[in-house]
Amino acid sequence: CKIGGYVTMRHNQTRNTLAKLLQKAGCKDVAIEQQLLPVEGELDNVKGAEKGDESRMDVTALGFWGAWRRAFFDIRVFDPFAPSYAKKSLSSLFQTHEKEKKRKYGARVTEIEKSSFTPLIFTVTGGCGKECDIVLKKLATMIADKTGNTHSSVMSWIRTEISYTLLSLVYCSPW
């Protein structure tokens, strides 16, 4: 079931973990489930773009990619062992999910919000896509600079936090 239950809990816990990490990195105005500005015809020619008035981003933060620049992040957690993915490689699955999120929200965030958009794609076992990996490395650098720890130790800690968040619900579930 893609609605409710463990899927929603896993997504929301991952979202909350990312928001806490962004705050620890020193980002300002970190917000969860921030509603996007309304669309008034600007995206009429953009195929597949999300145009609904109730659209929202999972996490937003000020100062991640640059001072006073807002970054929008949308999270997806998927199970690469699902029967529907049996014949696809892991790298192609990450690319597919990243492209889908970019098609849905990329133009809206860049054109209307005047901000950056990065899809954060995770597997239920803790793996992540290329763009997500870039975000995690940047996050590790920011936290390491702020705390005085080494980049590698902070990166290890971040990956552990995220993996624990994702795996905690896998082992709690009845299947």
CSV table of C-alpha atoms in Angstrom, one decimal:
chain,number,residue,atom,x,y,z
A,1,CYS,CA,0.0,0.0,0.0
A,2,LYS,CA,1.5,3.3,-1.1
A,3,ILE,CA,-0.8,5.3,1.1
A,4,GLY,CA,-0.4,5.4,4.9
A,5,GLY,CA,1.1,2.9,7.2
A,6,TYR,CA,4.8,2.1,7.1
A,7,VAL,CA,5.4,3.9,3.8
A,8,THR,CA,4.3,7.3,5.3
A,9,MET,CA,6.0,6.7,8.6
A,10,ARG,CA,9.3,5.9,6.9
A,11,HIS,CA,9.0,8.9,4.7
A,12,ASN,CA,8.1,11.3,7.5
A,13,GLN,CA,10.9,10.0,9.8
A,14,THR,CA,13.4,10.4,7.0
A,15,ARG,CA,12.1,14.0,6.4
A,16,ASN,CA,12.4,14.8,10.1
A,17,THR,CA,15.9,13.4,10.3
A,18,LEU,CA,17.0,15.5,7.3
A,19,ALA,CA,15.5,18.7,8.8
A,20,LYS,CA,17.4,18.1,12.1
A,21,LEU,CA,20.6,17.6,10.1
A,22,LEU,CA,20.1,20.8,8.2
A,23,GLN,CA,19.6,22.7,11.5
A,24,LYS,CA,22.7,21.1,12.9
A,25,ALA,CA,24.6,22.3,9.8
A,26,GLY,CA,23.6,25.9,10.5
A,27,CYS,CA,20.9,26.4,7.9
A,28,LYS,CA,18.3,29.0,8.8
A,29,ASP,CA,14.6,28.8,8.5
A,30,VAL,CA,14.4,25.0,8.1
A,31,ALA,CA,10.8,24.1,7.5
A,32,ILE,CA,8.9,20.9,7.0
A,33,GLU,CA,6.0,20.5,4.6
A,34,GLN,CA,6.1,24.1,3.4
A,35,GLN,CA,3.4,25.0,0.9
A,36,LEU,CA,4.6,26.2,-2.5
A,37,LEU,CA,3.4,29.5,-3.9
A,38,PRO,CA,0.3,29.3,-6.1
A,39,VAL,CA,0.7,28.9,-9.9
A,40,GLU,CA,-1.1,31.4,-12.1
A,41,GLY,CA,-0.5,30.1,-15.6
A,42,GLU,CA,3.3,30.2,-15.5
A,43,LEU,CA,3.7,26.5,-16.0
A,44,ASP,CA,1.0,25.9,-18.6
A,45,ASN,CA,3.6,24.8,-21.2
A,46,VAL,CA,5.5,22.6,-18.8
A,47,LYS,CA,4.4,19.0,-19.2
A,48,GLY,CA,4.1,16.9,-16.0
A,49,ALA,CA,4.7,19.8,-13.6
A,50,GLU,CA,2.7,19.9,-10.4
A,51,LYS,CA,0.3,22.8,-10.6
A,52,GLY,CA,-2.0,22.1,-7.6
A,53,ASP,CA,-2.5,24.8,-5.0
A,54,GLU,CA,-1.9,22.4,-2.1
A,55,SER,CA,1.6,21.3,-3.4
A,56,ARG,CA,4.3,21.3,-0.7
A,57,MET,CA,7.9,20.4,-0.3
A,58,ASP,CA,9.1,18.0,2.3
A,59,VAL,CA,12.0,20.2,3.6
A,60,THR,CA,13.2,23.7,2.9
A,61,ALA,CA,16.2,25.5,4.3
A,62,LEU,CA,17.9,28.8,3.9
A,63,GLY,CA,21.6,28.9,3.3
A,64,PHE,CA,22.3,25.3,2.2
A,65,TRP,CA,23.6,26.0,-1.4
A,66,GLY,CA,24.6,29.6,-0.7
A,67,ALA,CA,24.0,32.5,1.7
A,68,TRP,CA,20.4,33.6,1.6
A,69,ARG,CA,19.5,31.1,-1.0
A,70,ARG,CA,16.5,28.8,-0.3
A,71,ALA,CA,16.9,25.1,-1.0
A,72,PHE,CA,13.9,22.8,-1.5
A,73,PHE,CA,14.1,19.1,-1.0
A,74,ASP,CA,11.6,16.4,-1.7
A,75,ILE,CA,12.1,12.9,-0.4
A,76,ARG,CA,11.2,9.5,-1.9
A,77,VAL,CA,11.9,6.2,-0.2
A,78,PHE,CA,11.5,3.1,-2.4
A,79,ASP,CA,12.0,-0.6,-2.1
A,80,PRO,CA,14.4,-1.8,-4.8
A,81,PHE,CA,13.4,-5.4,-4.1
A,82,ALA,CA,9.8,-4.9,-5.1
A,83,PRO,CA,8.6,-7.3,-7.8
A,84,SER,CA,7.9,-4.4,-10.2
A,85,TYR,CA,11.6,-3.4,-10.1
A,86,ALA,CA,13.0,-6.9,-10.6
A,87,LYS,CA,14.4,-6.3,-14.1
A,88,LYS,CA,15.9,-2.9,-13.5
A,89,SER,CA,19.3,-1.9,-12.2
A,90,LEU,CA,19.6,0.0,-9.0
A,91,SER,CA,21.3,3.0,-10.8
A,92,SER,CA,18.4,3.2,-13.3
A,93,LEU,CA,15.9,3.1,-10.5
A,94,PHE,CA,17.5,6.0,-8.8
A,95,GLN,CA,17.7,8.0,-12.1
A,96,THR,CA,14.0,7.2,-12.8
A,97,HIS,CA,12.9,8.5,-9.4
A,98,GLU,CA,15.1,11.6,-9.6
A,99,LYS,CA,13.8,12.5,-13.1
A,100,GLU,CA,10.2,12.0,-12.0
A,101,LYS,CA,10.6,14.3,-9.0
A,102,LYS,CA,12.4,16.9,-11.1
A,103,ARG,CA,9.7,16.8,-13.8
A,104,LYS,CA,7.0,17.2,-11.2
A,105,TYR,CA,8.6,20.0,-9.1
A,106,GLY,CA,11.8,21.3,-10.7
A,107,ALA,CA,10.3,24.0,-12.9
A,108,ARG,CA,7.8,25.1,-10.3
A,109,VAL,CA,10.5,25.6,-7.6
A,110,THR,CA,13.0,27.3,-10.0
A,111,GLU,CA,10.5,29.5,-11.9
A,112,ILE,CA,8.0,30.5,-9.2
A,113,GLU,CA,9.9,30.1,-5.9
A,114,LYS,CA,13.2,31.3,-7.5
A,115,SER,CA,15.0,28.6,-5.5
A,116,SER,CA,16.9,25.4,-6.0
A,117,PHE,CA,15.3,22.0,-6.0
A,118,THR,CA,17.0,18.7,-5.2
A,119,PRO,CA,15.2,15.3,-5.1
A,120,LEU,CA,16.4,13.1,-2.3
A,121,ILE,CA,15.9,9.4,-3.3
A,122,PHE,CA,16.6,6.7,-0.7
A,123,THR,CA,16.1,2.9,-0.7
A,124,VAL,CA,14.5,1.3,2.3
A,125,THR,CA,17.9,-0.2,3.2
A,126,GLY,CA,19.7,3.2,3.3
A,127,GLY,CA,21.1,3.6,-0.2
A,128,CYS,CA,20.8,6.9,-1.9
A,129,GLY,CA,20.8,8.4,-5.4
A,130,LYS,CA,23.6,10.6,-7.0
A,131,GLU,CA,21.9,13.9,-6.2
A,132,CYS,CA,21.1,12.8,-2.6
A,133,ASP,CA,24.7,11.7,-2.2
A,134,ILE,CA,25.9,15.2,-3.2
A,135,VAL,CA,23.5,16.8,-0.6
A,136,LEU,CA,24.7,14.4,2.1
A,137,LYS,CA,28.4,15.2,1.3
A,138,LYS,CA,27.7,19.0,1.4
A,139,LEU,CA,25.8,18.5,4.7
A,140,ALA,CA,28.7,16.6,6.2
A,141,THR,CA,31.1,19.4,5.1
A,142,MET,CA,28.9,22.0,6.7
A,143,ILE,CA,28.6,20.1,10.0
A,144,ALA,CA,32.3,19.2,10.1
A,145,ASP,CA,33.2,22.9,9.6
A,146,LYS,CA,30.8,23.9,12.4
A,147,THR,CA,31.7,21.2,14.9
A,148,GLY,CA,35.4,20.8,14.2
A,149,ASN,CA,35.1,17.1,13.5
A,150,THR,CA,36.6,15.4,10.4
A,151,HIS,CA,34.5,15.2,7.2
A,152,SER,CA,34.7,11.4,7.2
A,153,SER,CA,33.5,10.9,10.7
A,154,VAL,CA,30.6,13.3,10.2
A,155,MET,CA,29.7,11.6,6.9
A,156,SER,CA,29.7,8.2,8.7
A,157,TRP,CA,27.5,9.6,11.4
A,158,ILE,CA,25.0,11.1,8.9
A,159,ARG,CA,24.8,7.8,6.9
A,160,THR,CA,24.3,5.9,10.2
A,161,GLU,CA,21.5,8.3,11.3
A,162,ILE,CA,19.7,8.0,7.9
A,163,SER,CA,20.2,4.2,7.7
A,164,TYR,CA,18.9,3.8,11.3
A,165,THR,CA,15.8,5.9,10.5
A,166,LEU,CA,15.1,3.9,7.3
A,167,LEU,CA,15.8,0.5,8.8
A,168,SER,CA,14.0,1.0,12.1
A,169,LEU,CA,10.7,0.7,10.4
A,170,VAL,CA,11.7,-2.2,8.2
A,171,TYR,CA,12.4,-4.4,11.3
A,172,CYS,CA,9.3,-3.1,13.2
A,173,SER,CA,7.0,-4.0,10.3
A,174,PRO,CA,5.0,-7.3,10.4
A,175,TRP,CA,6.4,-8.6,7.1
